[in-house]
CSV table of C-alpha atoms in Angstrom, one decimal:
chain,number,residue,atom,x,y,z
Q,1,MET,CA,-21.1,47.9,-56.6
Q,2,ARG,CA,-21.1,50.6,-53.9
Q,3,THR,CA,-18.5,53.3,-53.9
Q,4,LEU,CA,-17.1,55.1,-51.0
Q,5,SER,CA,-19.2,58.2,-50.5
Q,6,LEU,CA,-18.5,61.2,-48.2
Q,7,SER,CA,-21.8,62.8,-49.0
Q,8,PRO,CA,-22.9,62.9,-45.3
Q,9,LEU,CA,-19.9,65.1,-44.7
Q,10,ALA,CA,-21.1,67.5,-47.4
Q,11,ARG,CA,-23.7,68.8,-44.9
Q,12,LEU,CA,-20.8,70.0,-42.7
Q,13,ALA,CA,-19.0,71.9,-45.5
Q,14,GLY,CA,-20.4,75.2,-44.2
Q,15,PHE,CA,-18.3,74.8,-41.1
Q,16,ALA,CA,-15.0,74.5,-43.1
Q,17,PRO,CA,-14.4,78.3,-43.4
Q,18,LEU,CA,-15.2,78.7,-39.7
Q,19,ALA,CA,-12.7,76.1,-38.7
Q,20,VAL,CA,-10.0,77.6,-41.0
Q,21,ARG,CA,-10.7,81.1,-39.7
Q,22,ILE,CA,-10.5,80.1,-36.0
Q,23,ILE,CA,-7.4,78.0,-36.4
Q,24,VAL,CA,-5.3,80.5,-38.4
Q,25,GLY,CA,-6.8,83.4,-36.4
Q,26,ILE,CA,-5.7,81.9,-33.0
Q,27,ILE,CA,-2.2,81.1,-34.3
Q,28,MET,CA,-1.7,84.7,-35.6
Q,29,PHE,CA,-3.3,86.3,-32.5
Q,30,ALA,CA,-0.8,84.3,-30.4
Q,31,HIS,CA,2.1,85.4,-32.5
Q,32,GLY,CA,1.0,89.0,-32.2
Q,33,LEU,CA,0.4,88.7,-28.5
Q,34,GLN,CA,3.9,87.2,-28.1
Q,35,LYS,CA,5.4,90.2,-29.9
Q,36,LEU,CA,3.3,92.6,-27.7
Q,37,GLN,CA,4.4,91.0,-24.5
Q,38,GLY,CA,8.0,90.9,-25.5
Q,39,GLY,CA,7.8,94.5,-26.5
Q,40,PRO,CA,7.4,95.6,-30.2
Q,41,ALA,CA,10.6,97.6,-29.7
Q,42,ASN,CA,12.5,94.4,-29.0
Q,43,PHE,CA,11.1,92.9,-32.2
Q,44,GLY,CA,12.2,96.1,-33.9
Q,45,GLY,CA,15.8,95.3,-33.0
Q,46,LEU,CA,15.5,92.0,-34.9
Q,47,LEU,CA,13.9,93.7,-37.9
Q,48,SER,CA,16.8,96.2,-37.8
Q,49,GLN,CA,19.3,93.4,-38.0
Q,50,LEU,CA,17.4,92.0,-41.0
Q,51,GLY,CA,17.7,95.4,-42.8
Q,52,VAL,CA,14.0,96.2,-42.7
Q,53,PRO,CA,13.4,99.9,-43.4
Q,54,ALA,CA,11.9,101.8,-40.4
Q,55,PRO,CA,12.2,98.7,-38.2
Q,56,GLU,CA,10.6,100.3,-35.1
Q,57,VAL,CA,7.6,101.4,-37.0
Q,58,MET,CA,7.3,98.1,-38.8
Q,59,ALA,CA,7.6,96.2,-35.5
Q,60,TYR,CA,4.4,97.9,-34.3
Q,61,VAL,CA,2.7,97.4,-37.7
Q,62,VAL,CA,3.5,93.7,-37.7
Q,63,THR,CA,2.4,93.3,-34.1
Q,64,PHE,CA,-0.9,95.2,-34.8
Q,65,VAL,CA,-1.6,93.2,-38.0
Q,66,GLU,CA,-1.0,89.8,-36.3
Q,67,LEU,CA,-2.9,90.7,-33.1
Q,68,VAL,CA,-5.9,92.5,-34.6
Q,69,GLY,CA,-5.9,90.5,-37.8
Q,70,GLY,CA,-6.0,87.2,-35.9
Q,71,ALA,CA,-8.8,88.5,-33.6
Q,72,LEU,CA,-10.8,89.7,-36.6
Q,73,LEU,CA,-10.4,86.3,-38.3
Q,74,ILE,CA,-11.6,84.5,-35.2
Q,75,VAL,CA,-14.9,86.4,-35.1
Q,76,GLY,CA,-15.1,86.7,-38.9
Q,77,LEU,CA,-15.1,90.4,-39.3
Q,78,LEU,CA,-13.3,92.1,-42.2
Q,79,SER,CA,-12.0,88.6,-42.8
Q,80,ARG,CA,-10.8,89.0,-46.4
Q,81,LEU,CA,-8.9,92.2,-45.6
Q,82,SER,CA,-7.3,90.5,-42.5
Q,83,ALA,CA,-6.4,87.4,-44.5
Q,84,LEU,CA,-4.8,89.7,-47.2
Q,85,LEU,CA,-2.7,91.6,-44.6
Q,86,LEU,CA,-1.6,88.5,-42.8
Q,87,THR,CA,-0.6,86.9,-46.1
Q,88,ILE,CA,1.5,89.9,-46.9
Q,89,ASP,CA,3.0,89.7,-43.4
Q,90,LEU,CA,4.0,86.1,-43.8
Q,91,VAL,CA,5.3,86.5,-47.4
Q,92,VAL,CA,7.6,89.2,-46.2
Q,93,ALA,CA,8.7,87.0,-43.2
Q,94,ILE,CA,9.5,84.2,-45.6
Q,95,LEU,CA,11.4,86.5,-47.9
Q,96,LEU,CA,13.4,88.1,-45.1
Q,97,VAL,CA,14.0,85.2,-42.8
Q,98,LYS,CA,12.9,81.8,-44.1
Q,99,LEU,CA,14.3,81.9,-47.6
Q,100,ASN,CA,17.8,81.2,-46.3
Q,101,ILE,CA,16.5,78.5,-43.9
Q,102,GLY,CA,14.3,76.6,-46.4
Q,103,LEU,CA,11.1,74.6,-46.0
Q,104,ILE,CA,12.2,72.5,-43.1
Q,105,ALA,CA,15.0,73.9,-40.8
Q,106,ALA,CA,18.0,71.8,-39.8
Q,107,GLN,CA,17.7,70.4,-36.2
Q,108,GLY,CA,18.3,73.2,-33.7
Q,109,SER,CA,18.4,76.1,-36.2
Q,110,GLY,CA,15.0,77.6,-35.8
Q,111,ALA,CA,11.9,77.1,-37.9
Q,112,GLY,CA,11.5,76.7,-41.6
Q,113,ALA,CA,8.8,78.1,-43.8
Q,114,GLU,CA,6.4,75.2,-43.4
Q,115,LEU,CA,4.1,76.9,-40.8
Q,116,ASP,CA,4.1,80.2,-42.7
Q,117,LEU,CA,3.1,78.4,-45.9
Q,118,ALA,CA,0.4,76.4,-44.2
Q,119,LEU,CA,-1.0,79.6,-42.7
Q,120,ILE,CA,-0.9,81.3,-46.1
Q,121,ALA,CA,-2.9,78.4,-47.5
Q,122,GLY,CA,-5.5,79.0,-44.9
Q,123,TYR,CA,-5.6,82.8,-45.7
Q,124,LEU,CA,-6.0,82.0,-49.4
Q,125,VAL,CA,-9.1,79.9,-48.5
Q,126,ILE,CA,-10.6,82.9,-46.7
Q,127,LEU,CA,-9.6,85.3,-49.5
Q,128,LEU,CA,-11.0,83.1,-52.3
Q,129,ALA,CA,-13.9,81.3,-50.7
Q,130,GLY,CA,-14.9,83.9,-48.1
Q,131,PRO,CA,-15.4,83.8,-44.4
Q,132,GLY,CA,-18.5,81.6,-44.6
Q,133,ARG,CA,-22.0,81.8,-43.1
Q,134,PHE,CA,-20.8,81.6,-39.5
Q,135,SER,CA,-19.0,85.0,-39.5
Q,136,LEU,CA,-19.8,88.6,-38.6
Q,137,ASP,CA,-19.1,89.5,-42.2
Q,138,TYR,CA,-22.1,87.4,-43.3
Q,139,ALA,CA,-24.3,88.4,-40.3
Q,140,LEU,CA,-23.7,92.1,-41.0
Q,141,GLY,CA,-24.2,91.7,-44.8
Q,142,ILE,CA,-20.6,92.6,-45.6
Q,143,VAL,CA,-20.3,89.4,-47.7
Q,144,ARG,CA,-23.1,87.3,-49.2
Q,145,ASP,CA,-21.1,85.1,-51.5
Q,146,VAL,CA,-21.1,81.8,-49.5
Q,147,ALA,CA,-21.5,78.4,-51.0
Protein backbone atom coordinates (compact mmCIF):
# COMPACT_ATOMS: atom_id res chain seq x y z
CA MET A 1 0.00 0.00 0.00
CA ARG A 2 1.43 3.37 -1.04
CA THR A 3 1.09 6.38 1.17
CA LEU A 4 0.89 9.94 0.07
CA SER A 5 4.39 11.34 0.14
CA LEU A 6 5.51 14.91 -0.13
CA SER A 7 9.20 13.99 -0.21
CA PRO A 8 9.84 15.67 -3.59
CA LEU A 9 8.80 18.94 -1.92
CA ALA A 10 11.42 18.41 0.78
CA ARG A 11 14.07 19.47 -1.74
CA LEU A 12 12.40 22.89 -1.86
CA ALA A 13 12.35 23.39 1.93
CA GLY A 14 15.35 25.71 1.74
CA PHE A 15 13.21 28.22 -0.11
CA ALA A 16 10.63 28.44 2.71
CA PRO A 17 12.54 31.03 4.80
CA LEU A 18 13.13 33.08 1.65
CA ALA A 19 9.43 33.07 0.80
CA VAL A 20 8.44 34.02 4.35
CA ARG A 21 11.04 36.82 4.52
CA ILE A 22 10.02 38.31 1.18
CA ILE A 23 6.28 38.18 1.86
CA VAL A 24 6.35 39.67 5.37
CA GLY A 25 9.11 42.07 4.35
CA ILE A 26 7.14 43.50 1.44
CA ILE A 27 4.03 43.90 3.59
CA MET A 28 5.87 45.78 6.34
CA PHE A 29 7.89 47.85 3.89
CA ALA A 30 4.60 48.92 2.28
CA HIS A 31 3.14 49.85 5.67
CA GLY A 32 6.24 51.90 6.52
CA LEU A 33 6.17 53.57 3.10
CA GLN A 34 2.51 54.45 3.60
CA LYS A 35 3.34 56.12 6.93
CA LEU A 36 6.29 57.95 5.35
CA GLN A 37 4.21 59.23 2.44
CA GLY A 38 1.39 60.29 4.75
CA GLY A 39 3.88 62.03 7.00
CA PRO A 40 5.07 60.46 10.25
CA ALA A 41 3.79 63.58 12.03
CA ASN A 42 0.24 62.72 10.90
CA PHE A 43 0.72 59.20 12.25
CA GLY A 44 1.96 60.84 15.46
CA GLY A 45 -1.45 62.50 15.80
CA LEU A 46 -3.11 59.08 15.80
CA LEU A 47 -0.61 57.80 18.35
CA SER A 48 -1.33 60.84 20.52
CA GLN A 49 -5.06 60.01 20.49
CA LEU A 50 -4.19 56.47 21.61
CA GLY A 51 -2.22 57.83 24.57
CA VAL A 52 1.18 56.68 23.33
CA PRO A 53 3.97 58.48 25.19
CA ALA A 54 6.13 60.77 22.97
CA PRO A 55 3.81 60.16 20.00
CA GLU A 56 5.82 62.27 17.53
CA VAL A 57 9.03 60.40 18.30
CA MET A 58 7.29 57.02 18.28
CA ALA A 59 5.71 57.82 14.90
CA TYR A 60 9.17 58.20 13.39
CA VAL A 61 10.46 55.11 15.20
CA VAL A 62 7.56 52.96 13.95
CA THR A 63 7.88 54.32 10.42
CA PHE A 64 11.63 53.61 10.44
CA VAL A 65 11.25 50.11 11.90
CA GLU A 66 8.58 49.13 9.38
CA LEU A 67 10.32 50.65 6.35
CA VAL A 68 13.91 49.61 7.10
CA GLY A 69 12.96 46.36 8.86
CA GLY A 70 10.84 45.32 5.90
CA ALA A 71 13.64 46.12 3.44
CA LEU A 72 16.19 44.22 5.54
CA LEU A 73 13.94 41.17 5.65
CA ILE A 74 13.52 41.21 1.88
CA VAL A 75 17.29 41.00 1.33
CA GLY A 76 17.89 38.87 4.41
CA LEU A 77 20.25 41.18 6.29
CA LEU A 78 20.01 41.44 10.09
CA SER A 79 16.93 39.30 9.66
CA ARG A 80 16.48 38.11 13.23
CA LEU A 81 16.89 41.61 14.66
CA SER A 82 14.44 43.00 12.10
CA ALA A 83 11.93 40.23 12.85
CA LEU A 84 12.23 40.90 16.58
CA LEU A 85 11.67 44.66 16.19
CA LEU A 86 8.75 44.14 13.83
CA THR A 87 7.22 41.62 16.26
CA ILE A 88 7.43 44.20 19.04
CA ASP A 89 5.92 46.80 16.68
CA LEU A 90 2.91 44.61 15.95
CA VAL A 91 2.41 43.38 19.52
CA VAL A 92 2.18 47.01 20.62
CA ALA A 93 -0.23 47.75 17.74
CA ILE A 94 -2.42 44.83 18.80
CA LEU A 95 -2.41 45.93 22.44
CA LEU A 96 -3.14 49.59 21.65
CA VAL A 97 -5.55 49.28 18.75
CA LYS A 98 -6.70 45.78 17.92
CA LEU A 99 -7.46 44.43 21.39
CA ASN A 100 -10.74 46.35 21.46
CA ILE A 101 -11.57 45.36 17.87
CA GLY A 102 -10.86 41.64 18.16
CA LEU A 103 -9.56 39.04 15.76
CA ILE A 104 -11.97 39.89 12.94
CA ALA A 105 -13.47 43.38 12.84
CA ALA A 106 -17.15 43.99 12.29
CA GLN A 107 -18.06 45.01 8.74
CA GLY A 108 -16.95 48.59 8.07
CA SER A 109 -15.13 49.11 11.36
CA GLY A 110 -11.50 48.75 10.29
CA ALA A 111 -9.23 45.76 10.48
CA GLY A 112 -8.97 43.16 13.19
CA ALA A 113 -5.80 41.58 14.52
CA GLU A 114 -5.70 38.75 11.97
CA LEU A 115 -3.08 40.30 9.68
CA ASP A 116 -0.92 41.36 12.60
CA LEU A 117 -1.01 37.83 14.04
CA ALA A 118 -0.21 36.24 10.67
CA LEU A 119 2.76 38.58 10.25
CA ILE A 120 3.95 37.78 13.79
CA ALA A 121 3.83 34.08 12.86
CA GLY A 122 6.12 34.84 9.92
CA TYR A 123 8.50 36.81 12.13
CA LEU A 124 8.63 33.92 14.60
CA VAL A 125 9.66 31.61 11.76
CA ILE A 126 12.56 33.95 10.98
CA LEU A 127 13.47 34.38 14.66
CA LEU A 128 13.42 30.66 15.45
CA ALA A 129 14.48 29.02 12.18
CA GLY A 130 16.70 31.81 10.84
CA PRO A 131 16.74 33.61 7.52
CA GLY A 132 17.85 30.60 5.48
CA ARG A 133 20.62 30.02 2.96
CA PHE A 134 19.25 32.53 0.47
CA SER A 135 19.98 35.57 2.61
CA LEU A 136 22.73 38.13 3.01
CA ASP A 137 23.00 37.00 6.63
CA TYR A 138 24.09 33.57 5.41
CA ALA A 139 26.28 34.87 2.55
CA LEU A 140 28.14 37.23 4.90
CA GLY A 141 28.54 34.58 7.61
CA ILE A 142 26.30 36.39 10.11
CA VAL A 143 24.32 33.16 10.56
CA ARG A 144 25.30 29.60 9.76
CA ASP A 145 22.52 27.72 11.52
CA VAL A 146 20.38 26.69 8.57
CA ALA A 147 18.67 23.35 8.17
